[in-house]
PDB file of C-alpha atoms and ligand atoms in Angstrom:
ATOM      1  CA  UNK J   1       0.000   0.000   0.000  1.00 48.00           C
ATOM      2  CA  UNK J   2       2.036   2.922  -1.265  1.00 43.00           C
ATOM      3  CA  UNK J   3       0.143   5.575   0.713  1.00 52.00           C
ATOM      4  CA  UNK J   4       1.628   4.040   3.892  1.00 56.00           C
ATOM      5  CA  UNK J   5       5.210   4.407   2.597  1.00 58.00           C
ATOM      6  CA  UNK J   6       7.953   5.503   2.970  1.00 75.00           C
ATOM      7  CA  UNK J   7       9.099   3.668   6.063  1.00 88.00           C
ATOM      8  CA  UNK J   8      12.523   4.145   7.614  1.00 89.00           C
ATOM      9  CA  UNK J   9      13.169   0.486   8.242  1.00 94.00           C
ATOM     10  CA  UNK J  10      12.339  -2.882   6.752  1.00 95.00           C
ATOM     11  CA  UNK J  11      11.630  -6.105   8.658  1.00 97.00           C
ATOM     12  CA  UNK J  12      11.911  -9.088   6.316  1.00 97.00           C
ATOM     13  CA  UNK J  13      10.061 -12.235   7.300  1.00 98.00           C
ATOM     14  CA  UNK J  14      10.916 -15.577   5.671  1.00 98.00           C
ATOM     15  CA  UNK J  15       8.477 -18.514   5.461  1.00 98.00           C
ATOM     16  CA  UNK J  16      10.514 -20.256   8.175  1.00 98.00           C
ATOM     17  CA  UNK J  17      10.296 -17.255  10.453  1.00 98.00           C
ATOM     18  CA  UNK J  18       6.581 -16.843   9.837  1.00 98.00           C
ATOM     19  CA  UNK J  19       6.022 -20.523  10.608  1.00 98.00           C
ATOM     20  CA  UNK J  20       7.975 -20.251  13.876  1.00 98.00           C
ATOM     21  CA  UNK J  21       6.226 -17.029  14.920  1.00 98.00           C
ATOM     22  CA  UNK J  22       2.739 -18.339  14.068  1.00 98.00           C
ATOM     23  CA  UNK J  23       3.494 -21.497  16.084  1.00 98.00           C
ATOM     24  CA  UNK J  24       4.643 -19.336  18.980  1.00 98.00           C
ATOM     25  CA  UNK J  25       1.314 -17.490  18.714  1.00 98.00           C
ATOM     26  CA  UNK J  26      -0.576 -20.790  18.842  1.00 98.00           C
ATOM     27  CA  UNK J  27       1.329 -21.901  21.935  1.00 97.00           C
ATOM     28  CA  UNK J  28       0.565 -18.604  23.649  1.00 97.00           C
ATOM     29  CA  UNK J  29      -3.135 -18.975  22.808  1.00 97.00           C
ATOM     30  CA  UNK J  30      -3.350 -22.573  23.946  1.00 94.00           C
ATOM     31  CA  UNK J  31      -5.525 -22.932  27.032  1.00 82.00           C
ATOM     32  CA  UNK J  32      -6.615 -19.295  26.876  1.00 82.00           C
ATOM     33  CA  UNK J  33     -10.045 -20.131  25.483  1.00 81.00           C
ATOM     34  CA  UNK J  34     -13.129 -19.138  27.471  1.00 81.00           C
ATOM     35  CA  UNK J  35     -13.806 -22.649  28.770  1.00 72.00           C
ATOM     36  CA  UNK J  36     -12.161 -26.040  28.972  1.00 69.00           C
ATOM     37  CA  UNK J  37     -13.391 -26.895  25.499  1.00 71.00           C
ATOM     38  CA  UNK J  38     -10.910 -24.348  24.115  1.00 87.00           C
ATOM     39  CA  UNK J  39     -11.496 -22.172  21.078  1.00 96.00           C
ATOM     40  CA  UNK J  40     -14.627 -22.896  19.010  1.00 95.00           C
ATOM     41  CA  UNK J  41     -13.471 -21.451  15.714  1.00 97.00           C
ATOM     42  CA  UNK J  42     -10.760 -19.510  13.916  1.00 98.00           C
ATOM     43  CA  UNK J  43     -11.579 -16.564  11.658  1.00 98.00           C
ATOM     44  CA  UNK J  44      -8.793 -15.391   9.319  1.00 98.00           C
ATOM     45  CA  UNK J  45      -8.730 -11.786   8.153  1.00 98.00           C
ATOM     46  CA  UNK J  46      -8.063 -12.070   4.432  1.00 97.00           C
ATOM     47  CA  UNK J  47      -5.705 -12.149   2.887  1.00 96.00           C
ATOM     48  CA  UNK J  48      -2.664 -11.759   5.128  1.00 97.00           C
ATOM     49  CA  UNK J  49      -4.247 -13.596   8.049  1.00 98.00           C
ATOM     50  CA  UNK J  50      -4.843 -16.796   6.109  1.00 98.00           C
ATOM     51  CA  UNK J  51      -1.374 -18.374   6.398  1.00 98.00           C
ATOM     52  CA  UNK J  52      -0.970 -17.646  10.129  1.00 98.00           C
ATOM     53  CA  UNK J  53      -4.586 -18.736  10.773  1.00 98.00           C
ATOM     54  CA  UNK J  54      -3.952 -22.065   9.051  1.00 98.00           C
ATOM     55  CA  UNK J  55      -0.890 -22.673  11.242  1.00 98.00           C
ATOM     56  CA  UNK J  56      -2.707 -21.687  14.453  1.00 98.00           C
ATOM     57  CA  UNK J  57      -5.732 -23.835  13.560  1.00 98.00           C
ATOM     58  CA  UNK J  58      -3.423 -26.772  12.868  1.00 98.00           C
ATOM     59  CA  UNK J  59      -1.526 -26.415  16.137  1.00 98.00           C
ATOM     60  CA  UNK J  60      -4.669 -25.994  18.252  1.00 97.00           C
ATOM     61  CA  UNK J  61      -6.591 -28.666  16.295  1.00 96.00           C
ATOM     62  CA  UNK J  62      -9.445 -26.334  15.373  1.00 96.00           C
ATOM     63  CA  UNK J  63     -11.399 -27.543  12.321  1.00 97.00           C
ATOM     64  CA  UNK J  64     -13.942 -24.733  12.156  1.00 97.00           C
ATOM     65  CA  UNK J  65     -12.178 -22.072  10.060  1.00 98.00           C
ATOM     66  CA  UNK J  66     -13.819 -19.103   8.365  1.00 98.00           C
ATOM     67  CA  UNK J  67     -12.762 -15.754   6.861  1.00 98.00           C
ATOM     68  CA  UNK J  68     -13.652 -12.085   7.095  1.00 98.00           C
ATOM     69  CA  UNK J  69     -12.667  -9.628   4.387  1.00 98.00           C
ATOM     70  CA  UNK J  70     -12.232  -5.936   5.130  1.00 94.00           C
ATOM     71  CA  UNK J  71     -11.853  -3.354   2.387  1.00 87.00           C
ATOM     72  CA  UNK J  72      -9.320  -0.926   3.728  1.00 83.00           C
ATOM     73  CA  UNK J  73      -9.441   2.775   4.196  1.00 64.00           C
ATOM     74  CA  UNK J  74      -8.921   4.665   0.942  1.00 64.00           C
ATOM     75  CA  UNK J  75      -7.467   8.129   1.364  1.00 55.00           C
ATOM     76  CA  UNK J  76      -8.727   9.372  -2.009  1.00 55.00           C
ATOM     77  CA  UNK J  77     -12.372   8.622  -1.356  1.00 61.00           C
ATOM     78  CA  UNK J  78     -12.067   9.101   2.418  1.00 54.00           C
ATOM     79  CA  UNK J  79     -14.032   5.913   2.966  1.00 67.00           C
ATOM     80  CA  UNK J  80     -13.747   4.011   6.226  1.00 80.00           C
ATOM     81  CA  UNK J  81     -12.816   0.320   6.079  1.00 88.00           C
ATOM     82  CA  UNK J  82     -15.811  -1.924   5.760  1.00 90.00           C
ATOM     83  CA  UNK J  83     -16.572  -5.604   5.920  1.00 94.00           C
ATOM     84  CA  UNK J  84     -17.162  -6.886   2.385  1.00 95.00           C
ATOM     85  CA  UNK J  85     -17.348 -10.592   3.332  1.00 97.00           C
ATOM     86  CA  UNK J  86     -18.565 -11.840   6.713  1.00 97.00           C
ATOM     87  CA  UNK J  87     -17.940 -15.190   8.357  1.00 97.00           C
ATOM     88  CA  UNK J  88     -20.937 -17.456   8.982  1.00 97.00           C
ATOM     89  CA  UNK J  89     -22.619 -15.472  11.772  1.00 96.00           C
ATOM     90  CA  UNK J  90     -24.621 -18.551  12.838  1.00 96.00           C
ATOM     91  CA  UNK J  91     -21.285 -20.118  13.785  1.00 94.00           C
ATOM     92  CA  UNK J  92     -19.326 -17.145  15.164  1.00 96.00           C
ATOM     93  CA  UNK J  93     -22.212 -15.289  16.874  1.00 96.00           C
ATOM     94  CA  UNK J  94     -20.918 -12.409  19.014  1.00 96.00           C
ATOM     95  CA  UNK J  95     -17.420 -13.922  18.874  1.00 97.00           C
ATOM     96  CA  UNK J  96     -17.405 -15.783  22.194  1.00 96.00           C
ATOM     97  CA  UNK J  97     -14.776 -18.538  21.961  1.00 96.00           C
ATOM     98  CA  UNK J  98     -13.662 -17.352  18.530  1.00 98.00           C
ATOM     99  CA  UNK J  99     -10.058 -16.568  17.607  1.00 98.00           C
ATOM    100  CA  UNK J 100      -9.569 -13.895  14.968  1.00 98.00           C
ATOM    101  CA  UNK J 101      -6.152 -14.041  13.318  1.00 98.00           C
ATOM    102  CA  UNK J 102      -4.277 -11.515  11.185  1.00 98.00           C
ATOM    103  CA  UNK J 103      -0.653 -11.252  10.097  1.00 98.00           C
ATOM    104  CA  UNK J 104      -0.170  -7.815  11.660  1.00 98.00           C
ATOM    105  CA  UNK J 105      -1.799  -4.762  13.123  1.00 98.00           C
ATOM    106  CA  UNK J 106      -0.499  -1.403  11.915  1.00 96.00           C
ATOM    107  CA  UNK J 107      -2.833   1.569  12.540  1.00 94.00           C
ATOM    108  CA  UNK J 108      -5.510  -0.715  14.020  1.00 96.00           C
ATOM    109  CA  UNK J 109      -8.211   0.443  11.580  1.00 94.00           C
ATOM    110  CA  UNK J 110      -8.841  -3.032  10.169  1.00 96.00           C
ATOM    111  CA  UNK J 111      -9.225  -4.594  13.619  1.00 97.00           C
ATOM    112  CA  UNK J 112     -11.465  -1.781  14.820  1.00 96.00           C
ATOM    113  CA  UNK J 113     -14.011  -2.768  12.180  1.00 96.00           C
ATOM    114  CA  UNK J 114     -13.585  -6.501  12.791  1.00 97.00           C
ATOM    115  CA  UNK J 115     -14.034  -6.053  16.554  1.00 97.00           C
ATOM    116  CA  UNK J 116     -17.349  -4.249  16.021  1.00 96.00           C
ATOM    117  CA  UNK J 117     -18.506  -7.239  13.983  1.00 95.00           C
ATOM    118  CA  UNK J 118     -17.602  -9.816  16.677  1.00 97.00           C
ATOM    119  CA  UNK J 119     -17.202  -7.856  19.943  1.00 97.00           C
ATOM    120  CA  UNK J 120     -16.472 -10.869  22.181  1.00 97.00           C
ATOM    121  CA  UNK J 121     -13.847 -12.495  19.951  1.00 97.00           C
ATOM    122  CA  UNK J 122     -10.187 -12.790  20.913  1.00 97.00           C
ATOM    123  CA  UNK J 123      -7.979 -10.993  18.378  1.00 98.00           C
ATOM    124  CA  UNK J 124      -4.436 -12.200  17.753  1.00 98.00           C
ATOM    125  CA  UNK J 125      -1.777 -11.074  15.295  1.00 98.00           C
ATOM    126  CA  UNK J 126       1.737 -12.331  14.692  1.00 99.00           C
ATOM    127  CA  UNK J 127       3.257  -8.831  14.474  1.00 98.00           C
ATOM    128  CA  UNK J 128       2.153  -5.506  15.927  1.00 98.00           C
ATOM    129  CA  UNK J 129       3.040  -1.831  15.626  1.00 98.00           C
ATOM    130  CA  UNK J 130       2.487   0.503  18.604  1.00 98.00           C
ATOM    131  CA  UNK J 131      -0.456   2.421  17.136  1.00 97.00           C
ATOM    132  CA  UNK J 132      -2.492  -0.745  16.657  1.00 98.00           C
ATOM    133  CA  UNK J 133      -1.535  -2.554  19.863  1.00 98.00           C
ATOM    134  CA  UNK J 134      -4.638  -1.534  21.842  1.00 98.00           C
ATOM    135  CA  UNK J 135      -6.767  -3.420  19.277  1.00 98.00           C
ATOM    136  CA  UNK J 136      -4.967  -6.758  19.812  1.00 98.00           C
ATOM    137  CA  UNK J 137      -5.405  -9.218  22.660  1.00 97.00           C
ATOM    138  CA  UNK J 138      -2.337 -11.344  21.859  1.00 97.00           C
ATOM    139  CA  UNK J 139       0.665 -10.878  19.559  1.00 98.00           C
ATOM    140  CA  UNK J 140       4.220 -12.196  19.266  1.00 98.00           C
ATOM    141  CA  UNK J 141       6.630  -9.538  17.964  1.00 98.00           C
ATOM    142  CA  UNK J 142       6.421  -5.748  18.048  1.00 98.00           C
ATOM    143  CA  UNK J 143       8.166  -3.531  15.496  1.00 98.00           C
ATOM    144  CA  UNK J 144       8.341   0.267  15.455  1.00 97.00           C
ATOM    145  CA  UNK J 145       5.693   2.306  13.648  1.00 97.00           C
ATOM    146  CA  UNK J 146       8.216   3.411  10.990  1.00 96.00           C
ATOM    147  CA  UNK J 147       9.061  -0.193  10.065  1.00 97.00           C
ATOM    148  CA  UNK J 148       7.531  -1.851   7.012  1.00 96.00           C
ATOM    149  CA  UNK J 149       7.075  -5.609   7.401  1.00 97.00           C
ATOM    150  CA  UNK J 150       7.834  -7.582   4.227  1.00 97.00           C
ATOM    151  CA  UNK J 151       6.038 -10.925   4.105  1.00 98.00           C
ATOM    152  CA  UNK J 152       7.324 -13.980   2.216  1.00 98.00           C
ATOM    153  CA  UNK J 153       4.348 -14.010  -0.180  1.00 97.00           C
ATOM    154  CA  UNK J 154       5.367 -10.533  -1.386  1.00 96.00           C
ATOM    155  CA  UNK J 155       9.007 -11.406  -2.001  1.00 96.00           C
ATOM    156  CA  UNK J 156      11.184 -13.505  -4.304  1.00 96.00           C
ATOM    157  CA  UNK J 157      14.766 -14.720  -4.146  1.00 93.00           C
ATOM    158  CA  UNK J 158      16.986 -12.901  -6.593  1.00 94.00           C
ATOM    159  CA  UNK J 159      20.628 -12.737  -7.598  1.00 94.00           C
ATOM    160  CA  UNK J 160      22.778 -10.153  -5.806  1.00 91.00           C
ATOM    161  CA  UNK J 161      26.113  -8.894  -7.218  1.00 93.00           C
ATOM    162  CA  UNK J 162      29.144  -9.866  -5.113  1.00 93.00           C
ATOM    163  CA  UNK J 163      30.162  -6.939  -2.936  1.00 87.00           C
ATOM    164  CA  UNK J 164      33.576  -6.549  -4.618  1.00 87.00           C
ATOM    165  CA  UNK J 165      32.077  -6.619  -8.096  1.00 67.00           C
ATOM    166  CA  UNK J 166      30.067  -3.449  -7.530  1.00 62.00           C
ATOM    167  CA  UNK J 167      32.896  -0.917  -8.028  1.00 61.00           C
TER     168      UNK J 167
HETATM  169  O1  PRP F 201      -3.861  -1.972  11.115  1.00 90.82           O
HETATM  170  P1  PRP F 201      -4.108  -1.500   9.705  1.00 90.82           P
HETATM  171  O2  PRP F 201      -3.482  -0.153   9.420  1.00 90.82           O
HETATM  172  O3  PRP F 201      -5.566  -1.548   9.325  1.00 90.82           O
HETATM  173  O4  PRP F 201      -3.305  -2.469   8.719  1.00 90.82           O
HETATM  174  C1  PRP F 201      -3.208  -3.856   8.914  1.00 90.82           C
HETATM  175  C2  PRP F 201      -3.833  -4.612   7.780  1.00 90.82           C
HETATM  176  O5  PRP F 201      -3.223  -4.220   6.540  1.00 90.82           O
HETATM  177  C3  PRP F 201      -2.809  -5.395   5.826  1.00 90.82           C
HETATM  178  O6  PRP F 201      -3.851  -5.909   5.031  1.00 90.82           O
HETATM  179  P2  PRP F 201      -4.268  -5.258   3.634  1.00 90.82           P
HETATM  180  O7  PRP F 201      -5.452  -4.361   3.863  1.00 90.82           O
HETATM  181  O8  PRP F 201      -3.074  -4.628   2.991  1.00 90.82           O
HETATM  182  O9  PRP F 201      -4.788  -6.465   2.760  1.00 90.82           O
HETATM  183  P3  PRP F 201      -4.220  -7.950   2.527  1.00 90.82           P
HETATM  184  O10 PRP F 201      -4.212  -8.664   3.846  1.00 90.82           O
HETATM  185  O11 PRP F 201      -5.187  -8.533   1.571  1.00 90.82           O
HETATM  186  O12 PRP F 201      -2.834  -7.826   1.949  1.00 90.82           O
HETATM  187  C4  PRP F 201      -2.502  -6.395   6.927  1.00 90.82           C
HETATM  188  O13 PRP F 201      -2.606  -7.733   6.432  1.00 90.82           O
HETATM  189  C5  PRP F 201      -3.576  -6.110   7.943  1.00 90.82           C
HETATM  190  O14 PRP F 201      -4.762  -6.829   7.672  1.00 90.82           O
HETATM  191  O1  HPA F 202       4.109  -3.197   7.526  1.00 90.82           O
HETATM  192  C1  HPA F 202       3.280  -3.709   6.734  1.00 90.82           C
HETATM  193  N1  HPA F 202       3.631  -4.733   5.879  1.00 90.82           N
HETATM  194  C2  HPA F 202       2.759  -5.312   5.018  1.00 90.82           C
HETATM  195  N2  HPA F 202       1.479  -4.940   4.920  1.00 90.82           N
HETATM  196  C3  HPA F 202       1.055  -3.937   5.732  1.00 90.82           C
HETATM  197  N3  HPA F 202      -0.170  -3.379   5.829  1.00 90.82           N
HETATM  198  C4  HPA F 202      -0.086  -2.427   6.760  1.00 90.82           C
HETATM  199  N4  HPA F 202       1.155  -2.347   7.276  1.00 90.82           N
HETATM  200  C5  HPA F 202       1.909  -3.289   6.645  1.00 90.82           C
HETATM  201 MG1   MG F 203      -4.645  -7.891   5.739  1.00 90.82          MG
END
């Protein structure tokens, strides 16, 4: 999203790192469900939340997995983010016992909308920036607000010139 750039720093996340961090999130969430039955369902915030949600659902053995899609704030039209695809509300209800997973929280605008949709859900992200932290119940790693997080699905391996060949 170019309107959020430029950022001073970059935090590059490999698939391995994402897998480890999403597992760490699952372990932190284990046993934190509202009752002994654990979490009832996982809801991934598309699209970035889908890979971490799959890993968390696998680790916590949750088979009920759904998605919510939020169309983000657009500075040109000044529109607020809105939910363009809801999970099955018969299953998630007010969110009690439901884990909502996203890859990161930045400004918190996306989660603000999601929380209104399922007020009693537990919201977890793998990464968090300070501005969005109040919107998250559980996260693993915090980075500064001026850091852009690069996810593995947005990157590719490429050849780099040897250092001594550059001059
Ligand atoms: O806290 P915020 O400032 O709202 O930003 C965080 C959201 O932004 C990114 O999603 P994006 O809207 O870029 O869509 P995507 O997941 O489909 O890539 C990210 O995956 C979070 O969902
Ligand atoms: O730091 C980020 N990285 C990737 N996507 C994002 N969407 C909001 N902030 C970010
Ligand atoms: Mg997203």
